[in-house]
mmCIF file of C-alpha atoms in Angstrom:
data_model
loop_
_atom_site.group_PDB
_atom_site.id
_atom_site.type_symbol
_atom_site.label_atom_id
_atom_site.label_comp_id
_atom_site.label_asym_id
_atom_site.label_seq_id
_atom_site.Cartn_x
_atom_site.Cartn_y
_atom_site.Cartn_z
ATOM 1 C CA MET A 1 -23.562 -11.986 1.495
ATOM 2 C CA ARG A 2 -25.466 -12.641 -1.395
ATOM 3 C CA THR A 3 -29.184 -11.604 -1.459
ATOM 4 C CA VAL A 4 -31.536 -14.559 -3.093
ATOM 5 C CA THR A 5 -34.813 -13.259 -4.452
ATOM 6 C CA THR A 6 -36.953 -16.462 -2.590
ATOM 7 C CA LEU A 7 -40.763 -17.523 -3.988
ATOM 8 C CA LEU A 8 -42.680 -19.653 -1.283
ATOM 9 C CA ALA A 9 -45.553 -21.198 -2.684
ATOM 10 C CA GLY A 10 -46.895 -23.641 0.182
ATOM 11 C CA ASP A 11 -50.500 -23.865 0.981
ATOM 12 C CA HIS A 12 -51.789 -24.969 3.728
ATOM 13 C CA PHE A 13 -49.850 -28.395 5.010
ATOM 14 C CA VAL A 14 -46.326 -27.307 3.769
ATOM 15 C CA ARG A 15 -46.824 -23.588 5.173
ATOM 16 C CA ASN A 16 -44.239 -20.427 3.936
ATOM 17 C CA SER A 17 -43.592 -20.332 7.774
ATOM 18 C CA LEU A 18 -42.292 -23.834 7.693
ATOM 19 C CA LEU A 19 -40.116 -23.037 4.457
ATOM 20 C CA SER A 20 -39.064 -19.900 5.525
ATOM 21 C CA SER A 21 -37.804 -20.948 8.763
ATOM 22 C CA ALA A 22 -35.721 -23.754 7.621
ATOM 23 C CA LEU A 23 -34.205 -21.354 5.008
ATOM 24 C CA GLN A 24 -33.637 -18.937 7.242
ATOM 25 C CA SER A 25 -31.136 -21.890 9.172
ATOM 26 C CA LEU A 26 -29.144 -21.180 6.521
ATOM 27 C CA ALA A 27 -25.503 -19.702 6.441
ATOM 28 C CA ASP A 28 -24.325 -16.526 4.600
ATOM 29 C CA VAL A 29 -27.738 -15.920 2.456
ATOM 30 C CA ARG A 30 -30.277 -13.796 2.833
ATOM 31 C CA PHE A 31 -33.375 -14.284 1.273
ATOM 32 C CA ASP A 32 -36.053 -11.483 0.310
ATOM 33 C CA PHE A 33 -38.936 -13.734 0.342
ATOM 34 C CA ARG A 34 -42.544 -13.280 -1.590
ATOM 35 C CA GLU A 35 -45.423 -15.354 -0.571
ATOM 36 C CA ILE A 36 -48.027 -16.301 -2.067
ATOM 37 C CA THR A 37 -50.314 -19.163 -0.348
ATOM 38 C CA LEU A 38 -52.366 -22.058 -2.578
ATOM 39 C CA PRO A 39 -55.720 -23.078 -1.325
ATOM 40 C CA TRP A 40 -54.588 -27.034 -1.130
ATOM 41 C CA PRO A 41 -55.533 -29.194 0.475
ATOM 42 C CA LEU A 42 -58.619 -26.847 1.604
ATOM 43 C CA THR A 43 -59.254 -27.242 -2.150
ATOM 44 C CA PRO A 44 -58.116 -30.330 -4.434
ATOM 45 C CA TYR A 45 -55.733 -31.031 -6.395
ATOM 46 C CA SER A 46 -56.834 -31.280 -10.111
ATOM 47 C CA ALA A 47 -54.568 -31.063 -13.291
ATOM 48 C CA VAL A 48 -54.130 -27.826 -14.404
ATOM 49 C CA ALA A 49 -52.978 -27.302 -18.144
ATOM 50 C CA GLU A 50 -50.955 -29.460 -18.917
ATOM 51 C CA VAL A 51 -49.466 -30.779 -15.455
ATOM 52 C CA ASP A 52 -50.945 -33.325 -12.853
ATOM 53 C CA GLU A 53 -51.910 -33.115 -9.166
ATOM 54 C CA ALA A 54 -51.688 -28.725 -8.905
ATOM 55 C CA SER A 55 -52.990 -25.922 -7.627
ATOM 56 C CA ASP A 56 -54.869 -23.903 -9.736
ATOM 57 C CA ALA A 57 -53.052 -20.541 -9.749
ATOM 58 C CA GLU A 58 -51.503 -20.135 -12.972
ATOM 59 C CA GLU A 59 -51.736 -16.498 -12.052
ATOM 60 C CA GLN A 60 -50.388 -16.013 -9.088
ATOM 61 C CA LEU A 61 -47.460 -17.891 -10.128
ATOM 62 C CA ILE A 62 -47.209 -15.839 -13.124
ATOM 63 C CA ALA A 63 -47.392 -12.308 -10.928
ATOM 64 C CA ALA A 64 -45.075 -13.263 -7.910
ATOM 65 C CA LEU A 65 -41.914 -14.973 -10.400
ATOM 66 C CA PRO A 66 -40.861 -11.454 -12.189
ATOM 67 C CA GLY A 67 -36.899 -11.219 -10.882
ATOM 68 C CA VAL A 68 -37.496 -14.508 -9.225
ATOM 69 C CA GLU A 69 -34.202 -16.772 -8.767
ATOM 70 C CA VAL A 70 -35.449 -19.601 -6.205
ATOM 71 C CA ALA A 71 -39.213 -21.066 -6.368
ATOM 72 C CA ILE A 72 -40.297 -23.614 -3.427
ATOM 73 C CA THR A 73 -43.786 -24.967 -3.946
ATOM 74 C CA GLN A 74 -46.084 -28.311 -3.378
ATOM 75 C CA MET A 75 -48.854 -27.893 -5.177
ATOM 76 C CA GLY A 76 -47.900 -24.937 -7.373
ATOM 77 C CA PRO A 77 -48.546 -25.149 -11.362
ATOM 78 C CA PHE A 78 -45.664 -24.529 -13.059
ATOM 79 C CA THR A 79 -46.632 -25.002 -16.474
ATOM 80 C CA GLU A 80 -44.712 -23.612 -20.046
ATOM 81 C CA ARG A 81 -47.659 -20.397 -19.314
ATOM 82 C CA VAL A 82 -46.104 -19.738 -15.944
ATOM 83 C CA LEU A 83 -42.596 -20.850 -16.150
ATOM 84 C CA ASP A 84 -42.809 -18.202 -19.247
ATOM 85 C CA ALA A 85 -43.661 -15.191 -16.980
ATOM 86 C CA ALA A 86 -40.127 -16.513 -14.589
ATOM 87 C CA PRO A 87 -37.064 -15.159 -16.874
ATOM 88 C CA ASP A 88 -35.256 -15.176 -14.320
ATOM 89 C CA LEU A 89 -35.902 -18.316 -12.374
ATOM 90 C CA ARG A 90 -32.642 -20.800 -12.243
ATOM 91 C CA PHE A 91 -34.049 -23.162 -9.357
ATOM 92 C CA LEU A 92 -37.076 -24.869 -8.570
ATOM 93 C CA VAL A 93 -37.879 -26.798 -5.818
ATOM 94 C CA VAL A 94 -40.633 -29.388 -5.627
ATOM 95 C CA CYS A 95 -41.951 -29.904 -1.937
ATOM 96 C CA ARG A 96 -43.372 -33.773 -2.886
ATOM 97 C CA GLY A 97 -41.941 -36.822 -4.415
ATOM 98 C CA GLY A 98 -42.035 -35.736 -7.620
ATOM 99 C CA PRO A 99 -42.907 -33.229 -9.661
ATOM 100 C CA VAL A 100 -46.099 -34.185 -11.607
ATOM 101 C CA ASN A 101 -46.780 -30.334 -11.041
ATOM 102 C CA VAL A 102 -44.010 -29.141 -13.134
ATOM 103 C CA ASN A 103 -43.403 -29.476 -16.831
ATOM 104 C CA VAL A 104 -39.755 -30.871 -16.526
ATOM 105 C CA PRO A 105 -38.658 -30.782 -19.676
ATOM 106 C CA ALA A 106 -39.590 -26.563 -20.462
ATOM 107 C CA ALA A 107 -37.935 -25.998 -17.240
ATOM 108 C CA ILE A 108 -34.733 -27.653 -18.286
ATOM 109 C CA LYS A 109 -35.099 -26.037 -21.950
ATOM 110 C CA ARG A 110 -34.904 -22.488 -20.093
ATOM 111 C CA GLY A 111 -32.287 -23.383 -17.779
ATOM 112 C CA ILE A 112 -33.914 -24.238 -14.570
ATOM 113 C CA THR A 113 -32.829 -27.128 -12.202
ATOM 114 C CA VAL A 114 -35.895 -28.857 -10.443
ATOM 115 C CA ALA A 115 -35.563 -30.887 -7.578
ATOM 116 C CA SER A 116 -38.143 -33.076 -5.702
ATOM 117 C CA THR A 117 -37.515 -33.852 -1.391
ATOM 118 C CA PRO A 118 -37.846 -37.518 -1.594
ATOM 119 C CA GLY A 119 -38.383 -39.653 1.251
ATOM 120 C CA ARG A 120 -40.347 -36.614 3.503
ATOM 121 C CA ASN A 121 -43.387 -38.466 3.650
ATOM 122 C CA ALA A 122 -41.131 -41.752 3.894
ATOM 123 C CA VAL A 123 -42.736 -42.338 7.672
ATOM 124 C CA ALA A 124 -45.771 -41.339 7.755
ATOM 125 C CA ALA A 125 -46.520 -43.317 4.685
ATOM 126 C CA ALA A 126 -45.609 -46.407 6.748
ATOM 127 C CA GLU A 127 -46.962 -46.532 9.562
ATOM 128 C CA HIS A 128 -50.541 -45.207 8.093
ATOM 129 C CA ALA A 129 -49.671 -48.475 5.820
ATOM 130 C CA VAL A 130 -49.198 -50.126 8.767
ATOM 131 C CA ALA A 131 -52.491 -48.931 10.601
ATOM 132 C CA LEU A 132 -54.618 -49.652 7.734
ATOM 133 C CA MET A 133 -53.498 -52.945 7.321
ATOM 134 C CA MET A 134 -53.954 -54.198 10.981
ATOM 135 C CA GLY A 135 -57.276 -52.028 10.732
ATOM 136 C CA ALA A 136 -58.368 -54.784 7.524
ATOM 137 C CA LEU A 137 -56.980 -57.449 9.631
ATOM 138 C CA ARG A 138 -59.004 -56.906 12.674
ATOM 139 C CA ASN A 139 -61.822 -55.221 10.677
ATOM 140 C CA LEU A 140 -61.534 -52.374 13.173
ATOM 141 C CA PRO A 141 -64.307 -50.123 11.188
ATOM 142 C CA ARG A 142 -66.701 -52.510 11.796
ATOM 143 C CA LEU A 143 -66.100 -52.805 14.898
ATOM 144 C CA HIS A 144 -66.308 -49.687 15.532
ATOM 145 C CA ARG A 145 -70.061 -48.640 14.091
ATOM 146 C CA THR A 146 -71.184 -51.465 15.901
ATOM 147 C CA LEU A 147 -70.563 -49.516 19.266
ATOM 148 C CA GLU A 148 -72.191 -46.083 17.392
ATOM 149 C CA LEU A 149 -75.082 -48.170 17.135
ATOM 150 C CA GLY A 150 -74.597 -49.057 20.411
ATOM 151 C CA GLU A 151 -74.362 -53.328 20.199
ATOM 152 C CA TRP A 152 -72.507 -54.798 22.271
ATOM 153 C CA ARG A 153 -71.317 -57.488 18.929
ATOM 154 C CA SER A 154 -69.637 -60.777 21.266
ATOM 155 C CA ASP A 155 -71.124 -62.677 19.220
ATOM 156 C CA LEU A 156 -68.058 -61.694 16.433
ATOM 157 C CA TYR A 157 -65.364 -63.733 18.754
ATOM 158 C CA ALA A 158 -67.050 -66.582 16.377
ATOM 159 C CA TYR A 159 -64.380 -68.250 14.427
ATOM 160 C CA ASP A 160 -65.398 -67.591 11.948
ATOM 161 C CA GLU A 161 -66.086 -63.836 12.194
ATOM 162 C CA CYS A 162 -62.725 -63.081 14.139
ATOM 163 C CA GLY A 163 -59.860 -61.275 12.986
ATOM 164 C CA ALA A 164 -55.662 -62.854 11.998
ATOM 165 C CA GLU A 165 -52.574 -62.002 13.399
ATOM 166 C CA LEU A 166 -49.452 -60.800 11.926
ATOM 167 C CA ASP A 167 -47.112 -62.604 14.152
ATOM 168 C CA GLY A 168 -46.449 -65.535 11.702
ATOM 169 C CA ALA A 169 -48.091 -63.828 8.659
ATOM 170 C CA THR A 170 -46.655 -63.670 5.614
ATOM 171 C CA VAL A 171 -46.826 -60.490 3.944
ATOM 172 C CA GLY A 172 -46.121 -59.162 0.754
ATOM 173 C CA LEU A 173 -44.937 -55.821 -0.357
ATOM 174 C CA VAL A 174 -44.367 -54.862 -3.988
ATOM 175 C CA GLY A 175 -42.228 -52.320 -3.825
ATOM 176 C CA TYR A 176 -38.881 -52.261 -1.606
ATOM 177 C CA GLY A 177 -38.433 -48.381 -1.695
ATOM 178 C CA ALA A 178 -38.185 -46.225 1.044
ATOM 179 C CA ILE A 179 -41.519 -46.561 2.622
ATOM 180 C CA GLY A 180 -41.911 -50.744 1.659
ATOM 181 C CA GLN A 181 -37.926 -50.401 3.862
ATOM 182 C CA ARG A 182 -40.068 -48.717 6.250
ATOM 183 C CA VAL A 183 -42.686 -51.030 6.579
ATOM 184 C CA ALA A 184 -40.867 -54.489 6.320
ATOM 185 C CA ARG A 185 -38.925 -53.586 10.206
ATOM 186 C CA VAL A 186 -42.112 -53.116 11.343
ATOM 187 C CA MET A 187 -43.506 -56.693 9.627
ATOM 188 C CA LEU A 188 -40.081 -58.613 11.472
ATOM 189 C CA ALA A 189 -40.421 -56.876 14.156
ATOM 190 C CA PHE A 190 -44.179 -57.739 14.657
ATOM 191 C CA GLY A 191 -43.009 -61.307 13.806
ATOM 192 C CA ALA A 192 -44.081 -62.377 10.444
ATOM 193 C CA HIS A 193 -41.804 -63.633 7.355
ATOM 194 C CA VAL A 194 -41.209 -60.623 4.959
ATOM 195 C CA VAL A 195 -41.504 -61.330 1.006
ATOM 196 C CA VAL A 196 -40.293 -58.379 -1.448
ATOM 197 C CA ALA A 197 -40.770 -57.952 -4.442
ATOM 198 C CA ASP A 198 -39.430 -55.415 -6.898
ATOM 199 C CA PRO A 199 -37.374 -55.587 -10.561
ATOM 200 C CA TYR A 200 -35.240 -52.545 -8.975
ATOM 201 C CA VAL A 201 -34.757 -53.767 -5.469
ATOM 202 C CA ASP A 202 -31.302 -52.856 -4.063
ATOM 203 C CA PRO A 203 -29.625 -56.131 -2.120
ATOM 204 C CA SER A 204 -27.938 -54.095 -0.158
ATOM 205 C CA ARG A 205 -30.831 -52.694 1.802
ATOM 206 C CA VAL A 206 -32.497 -56.117 2.195
ATOM 207 C CA LEU A 207 -32.776 -56.767 5.834
ATOM 208 C CA PRO A 208 -31.596 -60.156 7.141
ATOM 209 C CA GLY A 209 -35.221 -62.789 7.189
ATOM 210 C CA ILE A 210 -36.761 -60.929 4.032
ATOM 211 C CA GLU A 211 -37.145 -63.192 0.476
ATOM 212 C CA VAL A 212 -36.666 -61.428 -2.232
ATOM 213 C CA VAL A 213 -38.579 -63.155 -5.316
ATOM 214 C CA GLU A 214 -41.091 -62.642 -8.350
ATOM 215 C CA LEU A 215 -44.489 -60.888 -8.052
ATOM 216 C CA ASP A 216 -46.321 -64.372 -8.759
ATOM 217 C CA GLU A 217 -44.962 -66.009 -6.044
ATOM 218 C CA LEU A 218 -45.578 -63.625 -4.171
ATOM 219 C CA LEU A 219 -49.291 -62.809 -4.784
ATOM 220 C CA ARG A 220 -49.408 -66.803 -4.075
ATOM 221 C CA ARG A 221 -48.164 -66.969 -0.663
ATOM 222 C CA SER A 222 -48.788 -63.989 0.552
ATOM 223 C CA ASP A 223 -51.450 -63.426 3.365
ATOM 224 C CA VAL A 224 -51.550 -59.728 2.933
ATOM 225 C CA VAL A 225 -49.632 -58.315 -0.129
ATOM 226 C CA SER A 226 -49.408 -54.270 0.502
ATOM 227 C CA LEU A 227 -48.231 -52.332 -2.445
ATOM 228 C CA HIS A 228 -45.369 -49.198 -2.760
ATOM 229 C CA ALA A 229 -44.500 -49.773 -5.680
ATOM 230 C CA ARG A 230 -44.066 -46.101 -8.086
ATOM 231 C CA LEU A 231 -46.558 -46.072 -11.032
ATOM 232 C CA THR A 232 -44.979 -46.146 -14.008
ATOM 233 C CA GLU A 233 -46.804 -47.331 -17.621
ATOM 234 C CA GLN A 234 -44.910 -51.039 -16.507
ATOM 235 C CA THR A 235 -46.743 -50.668 -13.239
ATOM 236 C CA ARG A 236 -50.309 -49.170 -13.834
ATOM 237 C CA GLY A 237 -52.804 -52.267 -13.419
ATOM 238 C CA MET A 238 -50.642 -54.407 -12.260
ATOM 239 C CA ILE A 239 -52.715 -55.589 -9.744
ATOM 240 C CA GLY A 240 -56.167 -57.070 -11.420
ATOM 241 C CA ALA A 241 -58.519 -59.550 -11.104
ATOM 242 C CA ASP A 242 -55.931 -62.793 -12.367
ATOM 243 C CA GLU A 243 -53.309 -61.585 -9.451
ATOM 244 C CA ILE A 244 -55.791 -60.829 -6.747
ATOM 245 C CA ALA A 245 -57.175 -64.221 -7.746
ATOM 246 C CA ARG A 246 -53.917 -65.762 -7.501
ATOM 247 C CA MET A 247 -53.520 -64.943 -3.709
ATOM 248 C CA PRO A 248 -55.122 -66.930 -1.076
ATOM 249 C CA ARG A 249 -58.616 -67.236 -0.214
ATOM 250 C CA GLY A 250 -59.341 -64.253 2.205
ATOM 251 C CA GLY A 251 -56.175 -62.953 1.876
ATOM 252 C CA VAL A 252 -56.156 -58.802 2.634
ATOM 253 C CA LEU A 253 -54.491 -56.289 0.273
ATOM 254 C CA VAL A 254 -53.590 -52.673 0.872
ATOM 255 C CA ASN A 255 -52.860 -49.810 -0.985
ATOM 256 C CA THR A 256 -51.496 -46.721 0.013
ATOM 257 C CA ALA A 257 -48.474 -45.489 -2.746
ATOM 258 C CA ARG A 258 -51.250 -45.027 -5.979
ATOM 259 C CA GLY A 259 -54.332 -45.809 -7.299
ATOM 260 C CA GLY A 260 -53.373 -46.469 -10.895
ATOM 261 C CA LEU A 261 -51.581 -49.873 -9.840
ATOM 262 C CA LEU A 262 -54.466 -51.664 -8.677
ATOM 263 C CA ASP A 263 -58.240 -52.684 -11.081
ATOM 264 C CA TYR A 264 -60.659 -52.021 -8.131
ATOM 265 C CA GLU A 265 -63.774 -53.002 -9.855
ATOM 266 C CA ALA A 266 -62.005 -56.395 -9.370
ATOM 267 C CA ALA A 267 -60.950 -55.893 -5.317
ATOM 268 C CA VAL A 268 -64.972 -54.810 -5.106
ATOM 269 C CA ASP A 269 -65.794 -57.978 -6.909
ATOM 270 C CA ALA A 270 -62.886 -60.113 -5.206
ATOM 271 C CA LEU A 271 -63.930 -58.454 -1.721
ATOM 272 C CA GLU A 272 -68.137 -59.618 -2.717
ATOM 273 C CA SER A 273 -66.945 -63.248 -3.455
ATOM 274 C CA GLY A 274 -65.283 -63.709 -0.018
ATOM 275 C CA GLN A 275 -61.273 -64.145 -2.414
ATOM 276 C CA LEU A 276 -60.579 -60.855 -0.569
ATOM 277 C CA GLY A 277 -60.968 -61.221 3.198
ATOM 278 C CA ALA A 278 -60.298 -57.703 3.572
ATOM 279 C CA ALA A 279 -58.882 -54.360 1.657
ATOM 280 C CA ALA A 280 -57.059 -51.103 2.859
ATOM 281 C CA PHE A 281 -56.874 -48.438 0.069
ATOM 282 C CA ASP A 282 -55.828 -44.955 0.837
ATOM 283 C CA VAL A 283 -55.800 -43.826 -2.524
ATOM 284 C CA PHE A 284 -58.143 -43.732 -5.739
ATOM 285 C CA PRO A 285 -58.273 -44.054 -8.989
ATOM 286 C CA VAL A 286 -60.347 -41.571 -9.267
ATOM 287 C CA GLU A 287 -60.520 -38.273 -5.907
ATOM 288 C CA PRO A 288 -62.292 -37.702 -4.789
ATOM 289 C CA LEU A 289 -64.125 -40.899 -4.605
ATOM 290 C CA PRO A 290 -67.382 -40.502 -6.426
ATOM 291 C CA THR A 291 -70.556 -40.559 -4.965
ATOM 292 C CA GLY A 292 -72.350 -44.133 -5.749
ATOM 293 C CA SER A 293 -68.161 -46.479 -5.994
ATOM 294 C CA ARG A 294 -69.004 -49.510 -5.175
ATOM 295 C CA LEU A 295 -65.920 -49.174 -2.884
ATOM 296 C CA LEU A 296 -68.417 -47.379 -0.295
ATOM 297 C CA THR A 297 -69.950 -50.563 0.240
ATOM 298 C CA ALA A 298 -68.245 -53.181 -0.008
ATOM 299 C CA PRO A 299 -67.302 -55.598 2.456
ATOM 300 C CA ASN A 300 -64.556 -55.345 4.645
ATOM 301 C CA VAL A 301 -62.862 -52.432 3.671
ATOM 302 C CA VAL A 302 -61.349 -50.241 5.309
ATOM 303 C CA MET A 303 -60.558 -46.694 4.156
ATOM 304 C CA THR A 304 -58.765 -42.907 4.558
ATOM 305 C CA PRO A 305 -58.873 -39.810 1.615
ATOM 306 C CA HIS A 306 -55.105 -40.233 0.564
ATOM 307 C CA LEU A 307 -54.361 -38.916 3.949
ATOM 308 C CA ALA A 308 -50.877 -41.315 4.285
ATOM 309 C CA GLY A 309 -48.485 -39.315 4.526
ATOM 310 C CA ALA A 310 -50.748 -36.550 6.222
ATOM 311 C CA THR A 311 -48.331 -35.872 9.809
ATOM 312 C CA ARG A 312 -46.517 -32.083 11.047
ATOM 313 C CA GLN A 313 -43.350 -34.090 10.577
ATOM 314 C CA THR A 314 -43.517 -34.586 6.421
ATOM 315 C CA ALA A 315 -43.988 -31.063 6.281
ATOM 316 C CA LEU A 316 -41.209 -30.054 8.895
ATOM 317 C CA ARG A 317 -39.399 -32.570 6.967
ATOM 318 C CA ALA A 318 -40.231 -31.004 3.765
ATOM 319 C CA GLY A 319 -39.037 -27.567 4.060
ATOM 320 C CA SER A 320 -35.938 -29.312 5.634
ATOM 321 C CA ILE A 321 -34.493 -30.675 2.624
ATOM 322 C CA ALA A 322 -35.814 -28.349 0.424
ATOM 323 C CA ALA A 323 -33.806 -25.970 2.396
ATOM 324 C CA GLU A 324 -30.959 -28.305 2.469
ATOM 325 C CA ALA A 325 -31.686 -28.501 -1.558
ATOM 326 C CA VAL A 326 -30.861 -24.922 -2.589
ATOM 327 C CA ALA A 327 -28.166 -24.752 -0.301
ATOM 328 C CA ALA A 328 -26.361 -27.321 -2.549
ATOM 329 C CA TYR A 329 -27.951 -25.061 -5.234
ATOM 330 C CA LEU A 330 -25.850 -21.655 -3.969
ATOM 331 C CA ALA A 331 -23.043 -24.128 -3.523
ATOM 332 C CA GLY A 332 -22.911 -24.915 -6.808
ATOM 333 C CA ALA A 333 -23.150 -28.195 -6.032
ATOM 334 C CA GLU A 334 -25.869 -31.144 -6.924
ATOM 335 C CA PRO A 335 -28.935 -31.153 -5.357
ATOM 336 C CA ALA A 336 -29.947 -34.236 -3.159
ATOM 337 C CA GLY A 337 -33.964 -35.086 -5.220
ATOM 338 C CA LEU A 338 -32.531 -33.470 -8.680
ATOM 339 C CA VAL A 339 -34.895 -33.854 -11.549
ATOM 340 C CA THR A 340 -33.312 -34.829 -14.938
ATOM 341 C CA ALA A 341 -36.508 -35.672 -17.463
#
């Protein structure tokens, strides 16, 4: 039976106990575990040297990595400096959709195979997007606050004050990956008409009843626009003042993808002018949200602190996908989520 020295660099969400349990289910291999626990999410992530969205834990990794063949982490900063201290490392799994906390070119140069765990939070993120969408449509935070203040605002039943329904609405999804596809299924079940804008859409995955359109047409037709695109140089700032102005007046804008997709100053302007009737955000251009941000006083906005993927099932799924990737590596096969550049 092969023995594999493995570093588990988990945190307070993807726990080392979940990772070790998933790995120990693999047959014909014995794991010699080393463990360190990183402080995320109790301490926010940040840029560390040349990588992003990582826990500041280079020294812990450097101390733990000599002799390690396989490493699994979510927030560990695998910088060039850390990789230099890992001469025996051959396989690295990042329990995220993408390895933003890894210097991938430096890893590949050193003969280290890198894999991620795409899809681990697709269910959670899709459900959260729908929850925010409905909260914005029905203005739930405002209604909740009235009761906290001891008010019984039956006047909010008035036509000009009450919310709207998804049934019969047109919902535009910008991006049709794993999360967008799940949101689309829920929208269809609610009776909404769904339009999608995604230049990379796989026609075989487009559900019956969904239209694939250009972004401009999606904006013009959609009562609700929900962002599910990846953040790239091409998509950064893709929704700004001009794009919001093309939406029907009083529409709803939702972003649970990445803060860099949206011009938030333009979104607040639109909320204040009434061009947007409501908005819902889980991600922001600067996180944590700065004190004094205009978003904190904008009307009709629902916000959560980048928690769309935060479910226990997401953490469990990350462990199981990571274990499958390790099994593929040990078998000499290509792991799912292989990162090539």
